[in-house]
Short mmCIF file of C-alpha atoms and ligand atoms in Angstrom, two decimals:
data_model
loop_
_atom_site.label_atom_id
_atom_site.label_comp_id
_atom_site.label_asym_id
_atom_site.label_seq_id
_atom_site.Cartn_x
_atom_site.Cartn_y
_atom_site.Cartn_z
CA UNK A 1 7.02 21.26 21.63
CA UNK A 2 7.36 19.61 25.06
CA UNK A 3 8.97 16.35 25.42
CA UNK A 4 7.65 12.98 25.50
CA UNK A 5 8.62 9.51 26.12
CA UNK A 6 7.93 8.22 22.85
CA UNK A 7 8.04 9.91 19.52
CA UNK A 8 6.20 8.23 16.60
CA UNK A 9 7.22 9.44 13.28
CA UNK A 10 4.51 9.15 10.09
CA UNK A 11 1.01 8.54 10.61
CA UNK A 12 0.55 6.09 8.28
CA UNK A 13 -1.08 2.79 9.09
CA UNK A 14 2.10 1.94 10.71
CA UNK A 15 2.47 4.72 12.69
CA UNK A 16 -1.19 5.45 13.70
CA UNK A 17 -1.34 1.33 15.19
CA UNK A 18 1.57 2.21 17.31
CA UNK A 19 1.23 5.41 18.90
CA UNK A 20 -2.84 3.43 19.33
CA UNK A 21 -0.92 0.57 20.77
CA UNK A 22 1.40 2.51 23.24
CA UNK A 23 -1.96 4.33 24.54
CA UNK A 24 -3.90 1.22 24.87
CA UNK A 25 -1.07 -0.56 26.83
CA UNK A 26 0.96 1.85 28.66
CA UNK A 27 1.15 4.88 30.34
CA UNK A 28 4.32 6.48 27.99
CA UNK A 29 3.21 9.68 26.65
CA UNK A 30 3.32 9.35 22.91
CA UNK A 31 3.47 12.10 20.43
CA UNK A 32 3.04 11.17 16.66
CA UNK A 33 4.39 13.85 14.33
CA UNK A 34 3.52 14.02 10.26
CA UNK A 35 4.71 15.95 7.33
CA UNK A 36 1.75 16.54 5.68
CA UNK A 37 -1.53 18.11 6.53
CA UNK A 38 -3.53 14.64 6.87
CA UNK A 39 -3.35 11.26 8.66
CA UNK A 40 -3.07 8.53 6.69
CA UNK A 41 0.13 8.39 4.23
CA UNK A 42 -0.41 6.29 1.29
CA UNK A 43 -4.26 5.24 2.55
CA UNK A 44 -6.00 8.35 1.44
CA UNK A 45 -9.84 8.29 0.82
CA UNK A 46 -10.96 11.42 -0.89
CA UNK A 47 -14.60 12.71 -1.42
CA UNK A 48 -14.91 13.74 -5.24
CA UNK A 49 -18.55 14.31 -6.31
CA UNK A 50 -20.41 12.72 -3.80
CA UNK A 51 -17.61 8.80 -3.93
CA UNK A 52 -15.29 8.18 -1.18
CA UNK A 53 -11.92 7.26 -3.55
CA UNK A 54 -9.45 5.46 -2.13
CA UNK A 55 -6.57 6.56 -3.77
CA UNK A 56 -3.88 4.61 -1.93
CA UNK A 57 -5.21 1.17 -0.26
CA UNK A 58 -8.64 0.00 -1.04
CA UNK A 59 -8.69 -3.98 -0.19
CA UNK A 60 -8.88 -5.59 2.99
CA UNK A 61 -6.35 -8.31 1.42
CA UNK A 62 -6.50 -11.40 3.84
CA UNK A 63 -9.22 -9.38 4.94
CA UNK A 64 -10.70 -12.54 7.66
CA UNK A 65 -7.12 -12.34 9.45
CA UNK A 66 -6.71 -8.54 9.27
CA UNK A 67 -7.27 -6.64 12.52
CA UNK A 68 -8.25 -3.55 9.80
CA UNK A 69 -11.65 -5.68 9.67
CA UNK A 70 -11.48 -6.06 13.01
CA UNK A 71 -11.25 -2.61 13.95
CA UNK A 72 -13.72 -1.50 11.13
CA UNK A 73 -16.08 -3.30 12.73
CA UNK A 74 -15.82 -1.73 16.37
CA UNK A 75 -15.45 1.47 15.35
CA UNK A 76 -18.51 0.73 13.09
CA UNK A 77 -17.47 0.94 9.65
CA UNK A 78 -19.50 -1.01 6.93
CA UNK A 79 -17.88 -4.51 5.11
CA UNK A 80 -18.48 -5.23 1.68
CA UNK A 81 -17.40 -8.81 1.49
CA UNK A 82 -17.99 -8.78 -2.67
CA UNK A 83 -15.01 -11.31 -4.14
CA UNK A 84 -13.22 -8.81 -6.34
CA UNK A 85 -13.04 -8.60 -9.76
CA UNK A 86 -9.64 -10.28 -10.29
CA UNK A 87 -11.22 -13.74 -8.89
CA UNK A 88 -13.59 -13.93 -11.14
CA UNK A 89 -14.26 -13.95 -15.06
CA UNK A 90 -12.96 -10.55 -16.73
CA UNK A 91 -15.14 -8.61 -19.05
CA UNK A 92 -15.21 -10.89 -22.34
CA UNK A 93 -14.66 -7.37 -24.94
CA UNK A 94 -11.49 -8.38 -26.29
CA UNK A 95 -10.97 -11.35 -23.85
CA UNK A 96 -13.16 -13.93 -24.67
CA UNK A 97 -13.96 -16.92 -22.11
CA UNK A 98 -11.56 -19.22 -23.98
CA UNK A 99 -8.63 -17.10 -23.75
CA UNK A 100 -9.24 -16.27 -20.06
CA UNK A 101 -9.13 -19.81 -19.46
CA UNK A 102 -5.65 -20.27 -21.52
CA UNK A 103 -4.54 -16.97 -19.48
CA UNK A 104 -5.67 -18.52 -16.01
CA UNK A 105 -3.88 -21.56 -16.88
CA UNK A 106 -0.48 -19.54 -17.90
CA UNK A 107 -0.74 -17.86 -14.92
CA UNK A 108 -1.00 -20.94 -12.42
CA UNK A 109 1.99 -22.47 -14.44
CA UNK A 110 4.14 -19.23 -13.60
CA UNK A 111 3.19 -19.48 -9.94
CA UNK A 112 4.42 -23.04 -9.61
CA UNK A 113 7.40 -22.43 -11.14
CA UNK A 114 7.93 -19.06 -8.92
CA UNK A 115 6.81 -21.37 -5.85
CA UNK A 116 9.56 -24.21 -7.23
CA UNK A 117 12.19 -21.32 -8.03
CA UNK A 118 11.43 -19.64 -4.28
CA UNK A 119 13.14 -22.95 -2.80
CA UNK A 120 16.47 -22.31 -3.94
CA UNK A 121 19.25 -20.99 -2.58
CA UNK A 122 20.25 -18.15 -5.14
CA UNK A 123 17.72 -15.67 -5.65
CA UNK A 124 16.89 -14.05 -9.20
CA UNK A 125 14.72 -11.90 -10.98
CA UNK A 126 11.10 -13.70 -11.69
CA UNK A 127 10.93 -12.71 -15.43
CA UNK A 128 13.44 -15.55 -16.14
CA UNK A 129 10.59 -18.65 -14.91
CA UNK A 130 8.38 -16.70 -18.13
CA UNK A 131 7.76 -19.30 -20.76
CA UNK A 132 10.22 -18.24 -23.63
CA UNK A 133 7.69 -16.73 -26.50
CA UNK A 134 5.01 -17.19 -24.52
CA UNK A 135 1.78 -15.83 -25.75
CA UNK A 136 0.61 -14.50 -22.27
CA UNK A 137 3.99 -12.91 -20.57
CA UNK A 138 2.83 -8.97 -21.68
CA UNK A 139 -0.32 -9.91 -19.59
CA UNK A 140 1.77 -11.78 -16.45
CA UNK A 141 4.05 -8.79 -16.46
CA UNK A 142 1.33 -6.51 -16.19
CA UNK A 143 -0.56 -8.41 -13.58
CA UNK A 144 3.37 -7.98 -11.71
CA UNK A 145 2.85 -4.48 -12.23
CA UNK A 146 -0.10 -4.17 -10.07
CA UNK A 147 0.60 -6.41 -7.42
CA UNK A 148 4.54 -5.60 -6.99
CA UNK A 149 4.46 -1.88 -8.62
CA UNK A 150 7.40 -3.67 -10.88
CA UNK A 151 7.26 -5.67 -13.68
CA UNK A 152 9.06 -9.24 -12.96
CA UNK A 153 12.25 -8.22 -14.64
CA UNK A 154 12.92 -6.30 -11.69
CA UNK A 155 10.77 -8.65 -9.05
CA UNK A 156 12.67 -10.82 -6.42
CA UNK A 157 11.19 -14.37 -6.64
CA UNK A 158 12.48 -14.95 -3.20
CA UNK A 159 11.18 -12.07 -1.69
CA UNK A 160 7.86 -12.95 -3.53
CA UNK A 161 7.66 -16.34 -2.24
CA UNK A 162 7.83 -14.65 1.49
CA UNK A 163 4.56 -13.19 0.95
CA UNK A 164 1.51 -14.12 2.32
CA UNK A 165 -2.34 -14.05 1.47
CA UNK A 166 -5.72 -15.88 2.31
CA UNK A 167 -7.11 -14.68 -1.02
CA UNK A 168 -9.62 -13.09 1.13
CA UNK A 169 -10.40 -9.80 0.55
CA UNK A 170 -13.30 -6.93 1.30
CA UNK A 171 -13.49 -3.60 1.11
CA UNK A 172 -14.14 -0.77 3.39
CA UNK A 173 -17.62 0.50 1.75
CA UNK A 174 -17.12 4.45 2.75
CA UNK A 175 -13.00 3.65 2.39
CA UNK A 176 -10.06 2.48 3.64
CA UNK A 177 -8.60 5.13 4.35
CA UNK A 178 -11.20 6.80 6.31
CA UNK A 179 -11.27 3.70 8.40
CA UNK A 180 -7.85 4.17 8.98
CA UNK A 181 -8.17 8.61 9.97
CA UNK A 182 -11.13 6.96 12.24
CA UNK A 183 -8.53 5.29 14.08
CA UNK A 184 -5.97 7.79 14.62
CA UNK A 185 -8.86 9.85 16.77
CA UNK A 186 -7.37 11.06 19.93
CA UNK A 187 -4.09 10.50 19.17
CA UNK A 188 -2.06 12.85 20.43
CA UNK A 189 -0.49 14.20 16.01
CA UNK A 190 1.51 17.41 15.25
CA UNK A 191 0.84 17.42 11.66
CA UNK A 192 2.57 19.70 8.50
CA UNK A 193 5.57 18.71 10.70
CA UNK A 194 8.45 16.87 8.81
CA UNK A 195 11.30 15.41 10.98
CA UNK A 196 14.39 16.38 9.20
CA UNK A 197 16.86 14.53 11.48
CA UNK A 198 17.19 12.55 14.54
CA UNK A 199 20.28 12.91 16.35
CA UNK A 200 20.67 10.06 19.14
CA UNK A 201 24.19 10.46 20.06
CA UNK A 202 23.15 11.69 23.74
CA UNK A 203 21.56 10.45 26.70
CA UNK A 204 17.81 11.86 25.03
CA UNK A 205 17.28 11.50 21.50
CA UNK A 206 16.67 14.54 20.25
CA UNK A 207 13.97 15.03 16.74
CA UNK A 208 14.55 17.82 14.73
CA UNK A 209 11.70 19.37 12.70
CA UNK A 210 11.48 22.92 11.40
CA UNK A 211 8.77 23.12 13.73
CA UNK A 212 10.99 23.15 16.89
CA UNK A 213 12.94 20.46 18.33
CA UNK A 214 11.54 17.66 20.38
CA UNK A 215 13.02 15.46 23.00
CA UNK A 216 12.05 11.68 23.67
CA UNK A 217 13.53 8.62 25.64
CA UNK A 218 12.38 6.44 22.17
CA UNK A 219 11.67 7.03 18.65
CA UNK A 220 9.40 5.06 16.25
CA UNK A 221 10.13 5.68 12.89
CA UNK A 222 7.15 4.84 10.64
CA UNK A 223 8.23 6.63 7.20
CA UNK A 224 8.43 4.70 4.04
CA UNK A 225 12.26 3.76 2.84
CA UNK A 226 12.62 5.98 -0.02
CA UNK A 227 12.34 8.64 2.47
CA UNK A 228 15.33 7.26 4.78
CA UNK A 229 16.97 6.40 1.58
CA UNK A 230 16.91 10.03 0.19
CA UNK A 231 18.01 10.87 3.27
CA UNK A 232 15.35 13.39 3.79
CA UNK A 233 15.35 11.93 7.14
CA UNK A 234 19.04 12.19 8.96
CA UNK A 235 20.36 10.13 11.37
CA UNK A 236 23.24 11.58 13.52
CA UNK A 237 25.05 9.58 13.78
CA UNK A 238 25.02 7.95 10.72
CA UNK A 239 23.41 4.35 10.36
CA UNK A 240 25.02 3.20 7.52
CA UNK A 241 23.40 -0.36 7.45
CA UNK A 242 19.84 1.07 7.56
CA UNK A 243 20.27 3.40 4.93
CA UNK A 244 21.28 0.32 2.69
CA UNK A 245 18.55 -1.67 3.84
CA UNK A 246 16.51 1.41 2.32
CA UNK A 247 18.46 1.61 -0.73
CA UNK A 248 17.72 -2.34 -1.03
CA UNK A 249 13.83 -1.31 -0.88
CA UNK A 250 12.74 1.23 -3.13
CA UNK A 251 8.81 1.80 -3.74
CA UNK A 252 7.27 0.25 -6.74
CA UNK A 253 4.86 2.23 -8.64
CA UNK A 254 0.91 1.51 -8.68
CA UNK A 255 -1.32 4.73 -9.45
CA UNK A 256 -5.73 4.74 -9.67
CA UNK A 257 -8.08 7.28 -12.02
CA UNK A 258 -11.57 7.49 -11.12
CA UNK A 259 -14.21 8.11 -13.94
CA UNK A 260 -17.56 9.00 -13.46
CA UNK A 261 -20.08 6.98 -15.83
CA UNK A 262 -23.19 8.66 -17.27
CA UNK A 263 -26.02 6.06 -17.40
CA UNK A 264 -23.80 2.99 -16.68
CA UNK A 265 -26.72 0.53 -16.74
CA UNK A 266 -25.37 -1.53 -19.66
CA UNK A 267 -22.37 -1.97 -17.32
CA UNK A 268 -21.84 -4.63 -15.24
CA UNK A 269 -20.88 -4.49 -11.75
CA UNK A 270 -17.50 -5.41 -10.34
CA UNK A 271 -16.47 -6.78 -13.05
CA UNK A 272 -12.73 -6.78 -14.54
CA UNK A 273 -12.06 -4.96 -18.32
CA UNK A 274 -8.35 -5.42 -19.33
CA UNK A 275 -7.45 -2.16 -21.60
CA UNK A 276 -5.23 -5.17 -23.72
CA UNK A 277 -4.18 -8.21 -22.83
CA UNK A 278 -1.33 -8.45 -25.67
CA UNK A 279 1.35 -5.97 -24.05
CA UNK A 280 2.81 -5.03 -20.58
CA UNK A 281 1.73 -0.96 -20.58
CA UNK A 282 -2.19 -1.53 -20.24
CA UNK A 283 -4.91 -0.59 -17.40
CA UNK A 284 -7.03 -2.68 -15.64
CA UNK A 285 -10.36 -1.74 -15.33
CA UNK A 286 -12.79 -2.21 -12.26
CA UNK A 287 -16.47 -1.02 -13.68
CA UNK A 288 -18.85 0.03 -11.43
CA UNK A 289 -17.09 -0.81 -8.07
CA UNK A 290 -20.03 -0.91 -4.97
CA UNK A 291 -22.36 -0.72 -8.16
CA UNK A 292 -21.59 3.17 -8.08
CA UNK A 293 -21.46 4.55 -11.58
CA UNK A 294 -17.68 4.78 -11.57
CA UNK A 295 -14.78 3.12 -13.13
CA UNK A 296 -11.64 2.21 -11.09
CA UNK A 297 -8.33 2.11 -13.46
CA UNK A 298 -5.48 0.29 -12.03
CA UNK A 299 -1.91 1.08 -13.54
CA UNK A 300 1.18 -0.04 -12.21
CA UNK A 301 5.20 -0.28 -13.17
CA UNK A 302 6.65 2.03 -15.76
CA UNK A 303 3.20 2.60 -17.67
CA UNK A 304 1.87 4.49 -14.28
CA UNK A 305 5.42 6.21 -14.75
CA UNK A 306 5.40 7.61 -18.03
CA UNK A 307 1.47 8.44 -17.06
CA UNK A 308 2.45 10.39 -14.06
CA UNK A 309 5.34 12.09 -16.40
CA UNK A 310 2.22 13.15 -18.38
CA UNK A 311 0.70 15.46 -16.02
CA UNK A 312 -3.11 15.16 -14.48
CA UNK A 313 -4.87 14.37 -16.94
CA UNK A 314 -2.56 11.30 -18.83
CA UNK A 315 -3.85 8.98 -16.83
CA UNK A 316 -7.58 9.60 -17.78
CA UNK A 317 -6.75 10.11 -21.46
CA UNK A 318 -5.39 7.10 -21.90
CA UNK A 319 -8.23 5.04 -19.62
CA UNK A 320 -10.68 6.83 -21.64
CA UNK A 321 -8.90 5.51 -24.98
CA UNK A 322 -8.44 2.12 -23.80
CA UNK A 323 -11.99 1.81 -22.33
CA UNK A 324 -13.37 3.08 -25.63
CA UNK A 325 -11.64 0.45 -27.94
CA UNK A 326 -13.08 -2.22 -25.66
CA UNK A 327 -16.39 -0.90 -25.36
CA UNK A 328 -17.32 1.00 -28.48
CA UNK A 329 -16.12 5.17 -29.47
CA UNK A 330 -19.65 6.08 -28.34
CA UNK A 331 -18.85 5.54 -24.50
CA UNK A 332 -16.18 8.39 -24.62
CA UNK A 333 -18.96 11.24 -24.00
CA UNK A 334 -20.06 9.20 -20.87
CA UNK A 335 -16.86 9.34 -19.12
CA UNK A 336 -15.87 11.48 -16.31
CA UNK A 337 -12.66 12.17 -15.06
CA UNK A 338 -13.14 12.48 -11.16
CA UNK A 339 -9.58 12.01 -9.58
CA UNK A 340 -6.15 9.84 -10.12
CA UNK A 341 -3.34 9.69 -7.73
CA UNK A 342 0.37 10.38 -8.36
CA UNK A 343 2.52 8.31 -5.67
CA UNK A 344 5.78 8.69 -7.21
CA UNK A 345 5.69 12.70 -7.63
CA UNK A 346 4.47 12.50 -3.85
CA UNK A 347 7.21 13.81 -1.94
CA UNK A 348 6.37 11.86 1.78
CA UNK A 349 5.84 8.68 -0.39
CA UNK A 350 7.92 8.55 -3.29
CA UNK A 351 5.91 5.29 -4.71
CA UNK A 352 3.72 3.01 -3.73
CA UNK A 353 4.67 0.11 -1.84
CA UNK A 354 7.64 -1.64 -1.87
CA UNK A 355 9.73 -4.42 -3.30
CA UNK A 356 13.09 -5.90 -2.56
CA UNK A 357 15.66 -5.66 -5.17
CA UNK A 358 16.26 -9.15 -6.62
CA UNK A 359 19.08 -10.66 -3.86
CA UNK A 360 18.33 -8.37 -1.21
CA UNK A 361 15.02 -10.26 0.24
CA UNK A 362 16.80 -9.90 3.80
CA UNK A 363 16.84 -6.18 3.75
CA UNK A 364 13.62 -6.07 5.33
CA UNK A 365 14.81 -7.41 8.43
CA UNK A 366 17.65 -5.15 8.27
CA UNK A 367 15.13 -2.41 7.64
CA UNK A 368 12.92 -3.11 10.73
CA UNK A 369 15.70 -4.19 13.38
CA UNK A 370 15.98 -2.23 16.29
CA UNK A 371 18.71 0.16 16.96
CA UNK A 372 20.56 0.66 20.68
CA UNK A 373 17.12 -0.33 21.89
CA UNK A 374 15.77 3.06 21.47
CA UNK A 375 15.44 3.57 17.57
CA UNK A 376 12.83 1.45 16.46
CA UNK A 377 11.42 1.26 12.69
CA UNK A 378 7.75 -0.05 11.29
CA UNK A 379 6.11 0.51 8.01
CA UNK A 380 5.28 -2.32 5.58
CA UNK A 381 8.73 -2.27 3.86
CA UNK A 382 9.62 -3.66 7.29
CA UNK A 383 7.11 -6.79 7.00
CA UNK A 384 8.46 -10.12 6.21
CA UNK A 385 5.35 -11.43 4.81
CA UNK A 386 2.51 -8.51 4.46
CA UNK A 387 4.74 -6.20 3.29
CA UNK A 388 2.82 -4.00 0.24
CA UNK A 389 -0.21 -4.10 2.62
CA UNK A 390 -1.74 -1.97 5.23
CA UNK A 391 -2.07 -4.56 7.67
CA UNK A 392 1.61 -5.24 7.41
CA UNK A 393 2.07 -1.91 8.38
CA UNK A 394 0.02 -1.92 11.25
CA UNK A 395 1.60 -5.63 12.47
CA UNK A 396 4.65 -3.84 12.36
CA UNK A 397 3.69 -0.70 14.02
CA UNK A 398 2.31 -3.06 17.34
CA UNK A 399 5.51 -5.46 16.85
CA UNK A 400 7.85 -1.38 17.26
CA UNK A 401 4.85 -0.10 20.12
CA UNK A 402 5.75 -3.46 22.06
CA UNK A 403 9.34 -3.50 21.46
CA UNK A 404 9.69 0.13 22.33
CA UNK A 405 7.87 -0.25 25.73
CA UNK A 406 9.87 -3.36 26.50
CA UNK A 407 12.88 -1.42 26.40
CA UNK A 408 11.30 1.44 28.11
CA UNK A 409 10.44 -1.46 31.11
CA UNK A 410 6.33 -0.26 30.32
CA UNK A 411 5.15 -3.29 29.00
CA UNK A 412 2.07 -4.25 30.34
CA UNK A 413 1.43 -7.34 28.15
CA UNK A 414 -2.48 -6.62 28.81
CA UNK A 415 -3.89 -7.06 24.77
CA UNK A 416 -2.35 -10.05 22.52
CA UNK A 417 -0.03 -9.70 19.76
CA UNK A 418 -1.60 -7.91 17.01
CA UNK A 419 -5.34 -7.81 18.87
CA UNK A 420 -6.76 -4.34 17.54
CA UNK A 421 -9.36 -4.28 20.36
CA UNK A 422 -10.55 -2.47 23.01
CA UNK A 423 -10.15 0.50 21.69
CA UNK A 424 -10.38 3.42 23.64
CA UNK A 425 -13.47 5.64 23.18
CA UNK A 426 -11.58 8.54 22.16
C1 FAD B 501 -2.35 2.89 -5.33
C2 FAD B 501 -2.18 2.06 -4.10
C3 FAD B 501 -3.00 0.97 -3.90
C4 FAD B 501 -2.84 0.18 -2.75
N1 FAD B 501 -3.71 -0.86 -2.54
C5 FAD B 501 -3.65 -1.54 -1.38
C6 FAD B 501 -4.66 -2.46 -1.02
O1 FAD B 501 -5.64 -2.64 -1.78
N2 FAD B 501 -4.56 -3.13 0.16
C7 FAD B 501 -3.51 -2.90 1.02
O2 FAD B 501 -3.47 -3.52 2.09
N3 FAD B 501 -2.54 -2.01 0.73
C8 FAD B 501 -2.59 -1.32 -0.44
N4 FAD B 501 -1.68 -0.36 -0.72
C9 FAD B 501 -0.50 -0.21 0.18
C10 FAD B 501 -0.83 0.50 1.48
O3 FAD B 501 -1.50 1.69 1.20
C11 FAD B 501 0.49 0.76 2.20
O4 FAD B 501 1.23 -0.43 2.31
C12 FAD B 501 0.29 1.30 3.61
O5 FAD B 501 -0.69 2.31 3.63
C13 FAD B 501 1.64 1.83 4.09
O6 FAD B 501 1.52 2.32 5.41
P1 FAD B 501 2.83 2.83 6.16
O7 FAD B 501 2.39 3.35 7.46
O8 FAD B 501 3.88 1.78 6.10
O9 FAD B 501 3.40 4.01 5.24
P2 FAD B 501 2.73 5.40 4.83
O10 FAD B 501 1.27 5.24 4.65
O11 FAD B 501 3.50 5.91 3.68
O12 FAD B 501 2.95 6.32 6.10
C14 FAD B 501 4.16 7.00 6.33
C15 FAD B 501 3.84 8.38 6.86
O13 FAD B 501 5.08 9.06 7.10
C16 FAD B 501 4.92 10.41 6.71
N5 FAD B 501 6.24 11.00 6.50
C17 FAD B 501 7.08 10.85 5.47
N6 FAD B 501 8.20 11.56 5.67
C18 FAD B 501 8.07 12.17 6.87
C19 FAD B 501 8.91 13.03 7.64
N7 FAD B 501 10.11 13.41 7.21
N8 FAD B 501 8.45 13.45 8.84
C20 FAD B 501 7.23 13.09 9.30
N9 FAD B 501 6.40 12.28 8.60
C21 FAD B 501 6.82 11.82 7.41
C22 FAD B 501 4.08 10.32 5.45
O14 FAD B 501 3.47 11.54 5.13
C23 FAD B 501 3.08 9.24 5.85
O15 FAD B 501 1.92 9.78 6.45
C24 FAD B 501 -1.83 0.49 -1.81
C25 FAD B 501 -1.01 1.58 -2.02
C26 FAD B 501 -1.19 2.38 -3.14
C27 FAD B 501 -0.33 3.60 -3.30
#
């Protein structure tokens, strides 16, 4: 392994947009390396009878401001700009109009209070601005679930309030995270390489892998924070304060299954099917996603960990139940299970995307700051206000590329913050 200027560690969207960045603007050599045997990290579209799944990402969320829509379009990848399901009317089995419109109401209540509550000065956890008794909390907690991987008991209202969204969104028709391999292309990536420590107490920082050792003048590290937090990934010497900022951001838990649908005609397309809407463990449901003849399930929070605690097939068993008491026993023998995910068993993720524990909204700065202008950090723990996202990862992998070649004095300044264009026919 022969030295380079700049390391990049994790190709994930983060780490992929800044070794692209450091190519596209300077002259650096740039190696990325990666523990597994992909590209990607937690955007991961997988081919399963004839359907790319995206099994990690799959919305382009402020998808008219994200440069992933920008690239997909240079590099030629096809939009769908179909609203999804959640902005529109659910299926009515077992959630008739009139209730959605009591839930939708509920709902916008919480948010203003969570807006009024993300004003103060003390933060707390969000599951105190619920409405004592109130008929829809199961079904607010569970919506929590999938957006935050937590339910609200453990969701920081001020770290909420940070985030930010056009309400926007596409999708990527042939995936999201195919869009995102596409753009690693011509990188220079040494992959089924895990860094096991980085030891920058000399003049070169040296990266240790069990591949060999590599040398570099700068490191980007582009890993998600349960990884620097289990301490998979050393620092020597120790940097106590990141380490906490990683403790203070552990990875919520979202997880997908994929069923194939015999026949799904009587099925409508993109629509929304809540598995309940009276308690906190339930799925959500997207039927018939691109019109295929598939159903997307959506779990999040500690139902997605007692499913993942249930082996392969738990997640699929229960979908199948849940679907089947909405829609009638006889749709059981039309269901196929195709593929789910398990982030939290996944030893290079550890979860899905992260949260701040409730008073610790600042730890993401901590997180991402720099370090003896040489150690530099990005992933979308590191994101102020995209965090969860995968175009808060890649903001913060051009905000570490620029940084990094600023220190390096081989910043060139030639493509605007966060512009994903001109990229290099590689
Ligand atoms: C189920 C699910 C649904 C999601 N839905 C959406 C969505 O609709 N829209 C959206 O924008 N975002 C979504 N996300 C979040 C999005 O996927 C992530 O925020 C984004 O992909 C994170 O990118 P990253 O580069 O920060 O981290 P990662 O993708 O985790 O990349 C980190 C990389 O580091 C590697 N690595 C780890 N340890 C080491 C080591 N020791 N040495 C070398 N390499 C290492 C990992 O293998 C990985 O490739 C979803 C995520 C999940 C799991």
């Amino acid at each position: 392994m022969h030295d380079v200027d700049v390391i990049v560690i994790g190709a994930g969207a983060a780490g992929i947009a800044a070794a692209r960045r450091l190519v596209l603007t300077t002259r650096l050599s740039v190696r990325l390396l990666e523990a597994r045997d992909r590209v990607g990290g937690r955007a991961w579209t997988l081919d399963a009878a004839g359907f790319p799944l995206d099994l990690g990402c799959g919305w382009l969320h402020s998808a008219e401001h994200n440069e992933w829509s920008a690239i997909a379009q240079e590099l030629g990848f096809e939009i769908d700009p179909t609203p999804p399901p959640w902005s529109r009317r659910a299926h009515e089995a077992g959630f008739p109009l009139a209730e959605q419109d009591d839930f939708a109401a509920a709902w916008s209540r919480f948010q203003a209070r969570v807006a009024e509550a993300g004003r103060a000065a003390a933060d707390r956890p969000a599951s105190e601005l619920l409405e004592p008794g109130g008929r829809w909390n199961p079904l607010l907690d569970a919506l929590s679930s999938y957006i935050n991987g937590v339910e609200l008991d453990r969701l920081s209202v001020a770290d909420f309030v940070n985030y930010r969204d056009s309400g926007i969104n596409w999708r990527v028709v042939s995936g999201y995270g195919r869009l995102i391999e596409a753009y690693a292309r011509g990188l220079d990536v040494t992959l089924n390489c895990p860094v096991t420590r980085i030891d920058h107490s000399g003049g070169m920082i040296r990266v240790i892998t069990p591949r060999g050792v590599v040398k570099t003048r700068a490191v980007i590290l582009a890993i998600p924070p349960t990884v620097i937090a289990s301490e998979a990934v050393r620092f020597v010497p120790a940097l106590p304060q990141k380490l906490a900022a990683a403790h203070a951001l552990p990875l919520g838990l979202a997880d997908k299954v994929f069923l194939r649908v015999d026949d799904p005609r009587d099925l409508p397309t993109a629509a929304r099917l809540f598995g309940a809407t009276d308690r906190v463990a339930t799925g959500s449901y997207h039927l018939r996603p691109f019109g295929r003849p598939l159903i997307e399930g959506y779990f999040g929070g500690r139902l997605a960990e007692e499913l993942e605690h249930a082996g392969e097939s738990g997640f699929a068993a229960f979908a199948i139940d849940q679907i089947a008491k909405q829609l009638g026993a006889d749709i059981r023998k039309r269901l196929h299970p195709l593929a789910a995910s398990a982030w939290r068993r996944d030893p290079f993720a550890g979860g899905s995307y992260s949260y701040a524990k409730v008073g610790h909204s600042d730890a993401r700065g901590a997180l991402a700051a720099a370090v003896d202008g040489r150690l530099f950090f990005a992933g979308e723990a590191c994101s102020r206000h995209d965090f969860s996202t995968a175009h808060g990862a890649y903001r913060t992998g051009v905000q570490a590329a620029d940084d990094a070649a600023r220190a390096l004095s081989a910043y060139s300044g030639e493509l605007g913050t966060g512009s994903p264009t001109r990229i290099c026919a590689t």
